[in-house]
Structure formats: structure tokens, C-alpha cells
XYZ file of C-alpha atoms in Angstrom:
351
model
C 8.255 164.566 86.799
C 11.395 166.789 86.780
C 13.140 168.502 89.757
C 11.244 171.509 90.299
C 14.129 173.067 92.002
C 16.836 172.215 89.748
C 19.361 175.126 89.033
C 21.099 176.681 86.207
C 24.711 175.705 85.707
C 27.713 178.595 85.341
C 29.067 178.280 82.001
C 30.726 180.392 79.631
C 27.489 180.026 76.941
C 24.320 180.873 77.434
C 21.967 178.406 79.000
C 19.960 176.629 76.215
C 16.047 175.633 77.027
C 14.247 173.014 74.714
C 10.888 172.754 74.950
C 8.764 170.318 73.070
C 4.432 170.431 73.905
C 4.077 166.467 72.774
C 0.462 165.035 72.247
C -0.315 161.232 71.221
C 3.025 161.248 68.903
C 4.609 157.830 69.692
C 5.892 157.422 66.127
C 7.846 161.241 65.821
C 9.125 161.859 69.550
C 11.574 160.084 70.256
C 13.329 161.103 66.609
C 12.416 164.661 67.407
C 14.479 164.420 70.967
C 17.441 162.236 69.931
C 17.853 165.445 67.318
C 18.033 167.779 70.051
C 20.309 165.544 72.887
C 22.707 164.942 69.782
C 22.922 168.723 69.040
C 26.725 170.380 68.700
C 26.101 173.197 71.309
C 28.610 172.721 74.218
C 26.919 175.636 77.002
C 24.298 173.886 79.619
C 21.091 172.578 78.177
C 17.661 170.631 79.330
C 14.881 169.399 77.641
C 11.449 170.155 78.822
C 8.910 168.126 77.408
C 5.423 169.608 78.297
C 3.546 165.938 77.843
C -0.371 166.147 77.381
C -2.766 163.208 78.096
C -1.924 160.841 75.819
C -3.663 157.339 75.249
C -0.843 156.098 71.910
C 2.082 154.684 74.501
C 3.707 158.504 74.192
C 3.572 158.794 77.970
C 5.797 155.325 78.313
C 7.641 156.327 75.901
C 8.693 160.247 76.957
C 9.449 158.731 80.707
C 11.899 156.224 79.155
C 13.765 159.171 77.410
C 13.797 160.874 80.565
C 14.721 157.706 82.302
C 17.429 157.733 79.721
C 19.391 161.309 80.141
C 19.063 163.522 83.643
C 18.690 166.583 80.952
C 15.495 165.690 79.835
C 12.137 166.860 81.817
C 8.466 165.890 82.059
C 5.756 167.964 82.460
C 2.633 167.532 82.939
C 0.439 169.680 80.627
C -3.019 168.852 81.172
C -4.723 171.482 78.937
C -3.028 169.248 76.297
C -3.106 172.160 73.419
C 0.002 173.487 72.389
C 0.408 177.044 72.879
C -0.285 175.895 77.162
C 2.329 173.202 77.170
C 4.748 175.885 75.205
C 3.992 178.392 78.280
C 4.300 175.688 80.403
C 7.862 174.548 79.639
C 8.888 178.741 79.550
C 7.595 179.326 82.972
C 9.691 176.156 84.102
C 12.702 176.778 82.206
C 16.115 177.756 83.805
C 18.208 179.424 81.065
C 17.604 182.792 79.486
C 17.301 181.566 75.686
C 13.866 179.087 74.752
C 14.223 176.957 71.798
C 10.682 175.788 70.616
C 10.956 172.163 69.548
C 7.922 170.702 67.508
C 7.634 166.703 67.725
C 7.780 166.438 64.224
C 10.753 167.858 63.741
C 14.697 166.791 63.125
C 17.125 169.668 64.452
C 20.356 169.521 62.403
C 23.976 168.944 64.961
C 24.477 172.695 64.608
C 21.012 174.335 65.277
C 21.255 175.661 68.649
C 24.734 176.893 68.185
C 24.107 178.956 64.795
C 20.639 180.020 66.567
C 22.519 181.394 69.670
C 25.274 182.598 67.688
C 22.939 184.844 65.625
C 20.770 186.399 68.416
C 24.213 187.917 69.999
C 25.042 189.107 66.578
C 21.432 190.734 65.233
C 20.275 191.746 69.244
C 16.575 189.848 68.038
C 14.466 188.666 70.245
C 13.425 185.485 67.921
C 15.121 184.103 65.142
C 14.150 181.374 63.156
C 14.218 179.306 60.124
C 13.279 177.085 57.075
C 10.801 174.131 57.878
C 12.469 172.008 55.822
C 9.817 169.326 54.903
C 11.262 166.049 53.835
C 8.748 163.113 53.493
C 9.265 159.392 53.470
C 6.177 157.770 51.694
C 5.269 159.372 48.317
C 2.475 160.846 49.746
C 4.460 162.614 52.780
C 7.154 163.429 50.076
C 3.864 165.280 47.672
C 2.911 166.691 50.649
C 6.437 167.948 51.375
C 6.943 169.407 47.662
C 3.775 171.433 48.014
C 5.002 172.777 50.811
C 8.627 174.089 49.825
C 7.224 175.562 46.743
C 5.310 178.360 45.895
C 2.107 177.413 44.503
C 1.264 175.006 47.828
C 1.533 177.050 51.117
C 2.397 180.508 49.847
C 5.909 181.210 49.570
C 6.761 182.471 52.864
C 10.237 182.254 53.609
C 10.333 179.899 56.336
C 8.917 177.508 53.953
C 10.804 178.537 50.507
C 13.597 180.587 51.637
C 14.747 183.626 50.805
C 17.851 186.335 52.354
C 18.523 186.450 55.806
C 17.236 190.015 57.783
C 14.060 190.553 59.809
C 10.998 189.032 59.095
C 7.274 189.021 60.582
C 7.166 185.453 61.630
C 9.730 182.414 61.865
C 9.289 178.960 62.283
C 9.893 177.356 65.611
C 11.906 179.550 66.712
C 14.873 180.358 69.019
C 13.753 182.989 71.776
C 15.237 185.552 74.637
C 12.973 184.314 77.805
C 13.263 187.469 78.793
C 11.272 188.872 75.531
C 8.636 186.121 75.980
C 8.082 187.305 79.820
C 8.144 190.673 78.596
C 4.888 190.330 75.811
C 3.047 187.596 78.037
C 3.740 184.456 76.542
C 1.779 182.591 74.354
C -2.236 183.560 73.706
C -3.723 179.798 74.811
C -7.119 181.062 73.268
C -5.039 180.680 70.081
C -4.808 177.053 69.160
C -2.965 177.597 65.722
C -0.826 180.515 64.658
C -0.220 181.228 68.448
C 3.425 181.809 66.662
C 2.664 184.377 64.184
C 0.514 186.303 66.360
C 2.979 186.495 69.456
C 5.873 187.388 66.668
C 3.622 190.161 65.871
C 3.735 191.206 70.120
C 7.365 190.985 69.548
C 7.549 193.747 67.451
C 4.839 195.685 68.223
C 7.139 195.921 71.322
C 10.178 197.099 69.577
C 11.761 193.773 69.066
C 12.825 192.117 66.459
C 12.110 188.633 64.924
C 14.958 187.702 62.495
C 15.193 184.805 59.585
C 18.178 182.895 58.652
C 18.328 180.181 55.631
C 20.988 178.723 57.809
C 18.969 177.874 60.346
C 16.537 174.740 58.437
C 14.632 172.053 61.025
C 13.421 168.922 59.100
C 9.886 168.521 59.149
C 7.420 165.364 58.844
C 4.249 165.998 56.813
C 0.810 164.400 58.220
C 1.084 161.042 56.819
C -2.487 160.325 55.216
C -4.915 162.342 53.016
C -7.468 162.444 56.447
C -4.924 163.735 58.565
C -3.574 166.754 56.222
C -6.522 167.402 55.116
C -7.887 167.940 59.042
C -4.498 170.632 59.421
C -5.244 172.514 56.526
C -9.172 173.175 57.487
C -7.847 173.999 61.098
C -5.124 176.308 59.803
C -6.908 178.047 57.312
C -9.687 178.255 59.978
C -7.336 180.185 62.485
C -6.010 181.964 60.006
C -9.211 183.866 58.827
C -9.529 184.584 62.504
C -6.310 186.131 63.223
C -6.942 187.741 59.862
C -10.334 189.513 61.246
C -8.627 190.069 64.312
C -5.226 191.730 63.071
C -6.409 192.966 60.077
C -3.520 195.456 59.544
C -1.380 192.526 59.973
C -2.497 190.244 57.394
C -1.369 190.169 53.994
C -3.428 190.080 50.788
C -1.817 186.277 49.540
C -3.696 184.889 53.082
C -6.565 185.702 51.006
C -5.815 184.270 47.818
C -7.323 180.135 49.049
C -10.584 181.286 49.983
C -10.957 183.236 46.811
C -9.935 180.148 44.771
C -12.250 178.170 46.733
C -15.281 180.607 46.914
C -14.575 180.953 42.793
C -14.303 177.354 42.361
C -17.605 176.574 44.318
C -20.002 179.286 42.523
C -18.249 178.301 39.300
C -19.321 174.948 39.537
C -22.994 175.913 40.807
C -23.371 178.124 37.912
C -22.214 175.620 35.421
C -24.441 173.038 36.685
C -27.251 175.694 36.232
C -26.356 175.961 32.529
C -26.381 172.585 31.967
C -29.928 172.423 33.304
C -30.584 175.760 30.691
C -29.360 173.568 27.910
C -32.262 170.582 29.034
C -34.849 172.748 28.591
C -33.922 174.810 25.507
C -32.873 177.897 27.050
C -29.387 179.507 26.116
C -26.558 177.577 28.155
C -24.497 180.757 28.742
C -24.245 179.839 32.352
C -21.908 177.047 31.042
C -19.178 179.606 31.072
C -18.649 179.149 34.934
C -16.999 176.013 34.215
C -14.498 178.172 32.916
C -13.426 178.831 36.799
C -12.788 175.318 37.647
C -11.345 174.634 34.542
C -8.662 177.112 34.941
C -7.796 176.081 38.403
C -7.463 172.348 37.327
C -5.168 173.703 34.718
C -3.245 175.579 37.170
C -2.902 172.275 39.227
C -1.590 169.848 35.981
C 0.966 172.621 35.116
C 2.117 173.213 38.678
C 2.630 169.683 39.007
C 4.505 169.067 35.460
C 6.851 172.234 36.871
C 7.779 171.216 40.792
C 6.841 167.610 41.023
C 8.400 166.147 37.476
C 11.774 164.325 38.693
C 10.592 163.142 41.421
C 8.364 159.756 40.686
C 5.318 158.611 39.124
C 3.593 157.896 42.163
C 5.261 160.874 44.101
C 3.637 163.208 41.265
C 0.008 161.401 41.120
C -0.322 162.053 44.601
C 0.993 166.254 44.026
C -2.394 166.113 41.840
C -4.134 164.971 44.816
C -2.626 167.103 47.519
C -2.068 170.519 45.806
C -6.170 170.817 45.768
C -6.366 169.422 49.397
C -4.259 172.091 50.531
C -5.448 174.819 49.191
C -9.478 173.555 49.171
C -9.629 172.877 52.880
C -7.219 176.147 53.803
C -9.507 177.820 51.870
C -12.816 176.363 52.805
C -11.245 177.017 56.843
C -10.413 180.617 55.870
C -13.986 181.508 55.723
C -15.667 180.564 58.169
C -12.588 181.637 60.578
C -12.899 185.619 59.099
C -16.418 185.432 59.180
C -16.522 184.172 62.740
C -19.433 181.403 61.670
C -17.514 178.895 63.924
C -19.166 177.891 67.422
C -16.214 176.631 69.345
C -13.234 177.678 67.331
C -11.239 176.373 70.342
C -12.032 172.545 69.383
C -10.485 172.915 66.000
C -6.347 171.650 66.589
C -5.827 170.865 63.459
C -4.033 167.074 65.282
């Protein structure tokens, strides 16, 4: 465990506060921390690593890191979820700015230093920006495509890009402490999209959450069909309850999924029930609700001759595959989450 009473350095930069919630991730943490002890950023930095009960060898393996380099902290976060062991390493943390860390993810050399650089320019209170997803397998890669483009996870510009100026949510993110006292924290009711919603506190309170392309953290996809599958319900599930929650604050293309899915579904019921018209004689016209599915499997084969072409046979087989995953099981979360049909919403973490 770290020194509790451990004290902030004088330096001519800012203090610099990672902090990483890990959970049962042997196989990306120690990546994800090498990326931030070999960052460029010269001012006075730790690492607080908000470690939840873990049964994979990640508790081993986060004490040998810490073992390893006097910067990097344990704590113990025995909620486990995210959003607490985000709040957890905040409350503990010495310096005024927070970087959030995710264990899946790279930080370039120059992250912290551009990040820091561009809150004293723009006064935000959070700036942020691209998850860069970059697979290894040709499934993670798929995965990664749909991602970056358009057509998989909606174009947002953390995940696609897009000018640099304020924005309503970031990825990660790069905070003032200060601002994150100031709107109370994280929401740990909220077990995913505890970032969009306390992005929306931010500037509900005046402040301002800012985007910058030059800012881009690599990102590892879930690694099996199961496993992204699982996130996508999870997200989509949280998302059509922040949705009926904020619904001011919610824009019309988190609705687009569910509508696929919903017009997928009773396309496919109704075709079925023309099929059964045509075995007993009766005028098939309920055959035309194939039309619905049809469409969307066109949509799929085109999107996937468009972004995925280039890239590998098996690399654009498995785009087929995950395009639908993503958006059926966003989708198919969506509603339940908006119509708040879920018992224990709280159980759904998407890991």
C-alpha cells in the first residue's frame, strides 16, 4: 500500500496524477503503466493504481510494478467498479491535475505534456482525446476498424476525430482536481458512462471540457466475440439510462441502434408470419418485412467493402461479424436501459 502521507514535490510544472481503477487485467496492465512511467513530462508525477479484488495474478503483478518504481501506488479499491476506484485514486492524489488512465490503454511519450500544455492554454477543466483503437488479432483489429469509423460506434470525435475546440465528452481525460472536487466526483451508481455524465456536471457548472486530435491514447479492443459482445449490451444498457435520465442531453444518433434493432426484430417476425400466409394460401404480403433485414444486411456488406477492404481477408470476414454485434447488442442494451426494465442495472459492467 502507498505512503498515505507522502507529499507533493516543488517544481516548476504542475504536479501530474495518474490514476488507473485495474480489475482482473493481468494481460493489459503492466503495458498500460510502462506507457505512463515512460511518458516525456519532466514536472513531479505518481501513479495511483486503485487495484480491485482480483483472482487473474493482477494483484502480484501491480505490487511488482510498485516494487519496481517508488512513483507508483496501490490502492485498495474494494468496491472493485470503476467509477469508485477513479474517486478513490482523486481523493488520494497529491497534485492539482488527474490524468485518468484506463488499463487498456498505451499513452504516447508526449501525452501528459501536450495534455497539460493545453489546459493552461484553453483554461478547461478536462481535455481529452482520440481512443485510438489498434488491434493485434484480426478480430481485435475488426473490432478496432468498427470503432474508428463511422458506421460502428457513431462517429463521435474521440473515436473518429474531428477539429480541436470544446466538446461534450472526451475520452479518458486529463482533469483540474480542483474541478472534480468542485462537481463531486464521479456518480459510483453509474457503472458505465460515469465519464460522459460527469463531463456534462462540468459544464453545467460553467466549465469547459475541450478535444484535441493531438491528444490520441491507443486502445485494446475486447479480444473475443463473448467478451465484446458482453461491453456492447452493458454500454448500450447504460446508455438508454443516462438517456432517460438526461434527456436534454442525449442526442438523436444514441437512438439510431435500438431503432435498427427494434426494426430488424419485428421485420423478421412479420416476415416469418408471411411465410406462414403463403402455407396456407393466403396473400404473403407480410413477406415485405424481410425487406428490413434485408436492407440492414446490405448496409453491413457495403460498409464492410468501404472501411474494411485493404486490410485482410480474415480481418474483413470478421468486420461482417462484428459490425452486427456492435450495433445488435448496443441496441438490444439501449432498450431495456431507457425503459428502465432492468432489475439491478448496477450488476451490468460491461468486464
Amino acid at each position: 500500500m502507498p505512503d498515505q502521507h507522502r507529499e507533493a514535490t516543488t517544481s516548476p510544472l504542475v504536479g501530474v496524477s495518474y490514476v488507473m481503477p485495474v480489475l482482473n487485467d493481468a494481460s493489459h496492465v503492466r503495458e498500460a503503466v510502462e506507457s505512463i512511467l515512460a511518458q516525456d513530462y519532466t514536472g513531479p508525477v505518481e501513479v495511483l493504481i486503485a487495484l480491485g479484488p482480483s483472482i487473474d495474478g493482477t494483484n502480484e503483478l501491480v505490487a511488482d510494478l510498485a516494487a519496481r518504481d517508488s512513483r507508483v501506488h496501490v490502492l485498495e479499491n474494494a468496491v472493485g467498479s470503476t467509477p469508485a476506484g477513479l474517486n478513490l485514486g482523486i481523493r488520494a492524489a497529491v497534485y492539482p491535475v488527474v490524468v485518468r488512465v484506463d488499463s487498456h490503454s498505451m499513452l504516447p511519450v508526449d501525452y501528459a505534456r501536450i495534455a497539460v500544455e493545453v489546459l493552461e492554454r484553453t483554461g478547461a477543466d478536462n481535455v481529452g482525446g482520440i481512443m485510438d483503437a489498434q488491434g493485434v488479432t484480426p478480430f481485435q483489429k475488426a473490432v478496432a476498424l468498427a470503432y474508428t469509423t463511422k458506421v460502428g460506434l457513431g462517429g463521435s470525435s474521440f473515436h473518429v476525430g474531428g477539429e480541436e475546440g470544446p466538446a461534450d465528452t472526451v475520452y479518458l481525460g486529463v482533469f483540474r482536481r480542483e474541478a472534480l472536487l468542485r462537481v463531486g466526483l464521479f456518480d459510483e451508481r453509474i457503472k458505465r458512462g460515469q465519464d460522459w455524465e460527469l463531463n456534462r456536471r462540468i459544464r453545467a457548472d460553467g466549465g469547459t471540457v475541450w478535444f484535441t486530435p493531438a491528444l490520441a491514447v491507443t486502445y485494446r479492443p475486447r479480444a473475443t466475440l463473448e467478451r465484446l459482445a458482453r461491453q456492447m449490451f452493458s454500454t448500450g444498457l447504460w446508455r438508454g439510462e443516462l438517456a432517460r435520465r438526461f434527456p436534454g442531453a442525449s442526442g438523436i444518433r444514441y437512438f439510431v441502434p435500438p431503432v435498427m434493432v427494434v426494426g430488424v426484430f419485428l421485420g423478421l417476425v412479420l416476415g416469418v408470419i408471411g411465410l406462414v400466409q403463403a402455407a396456407v394460401g393466403a396473400t404473403p404480403w407480410l413477406l415485405l418485412g424481410f425487406v428490413v433485414p434485408a436492407v440492414y444486411l446490405l448496409f453491413v456488406i457495403a460498409a464492410t467493402l468501404l472501411y474494411a477492404r485493404g486490410h485482410g481477408a480474415r480481418t474483413a470476414l470478421w468486420f461482417l461479424v462484428v459490425l452486427p454485434c456492435i450495433h445488435v447488442f448496443w441496441g438490444a442494451g439501449f432498450v431495456p436501459g431507457y425503459l428502465s426494465l432492468t432489475s439491478n442495472i448496477a450488476e451490468h459492467t460491461g468486464r
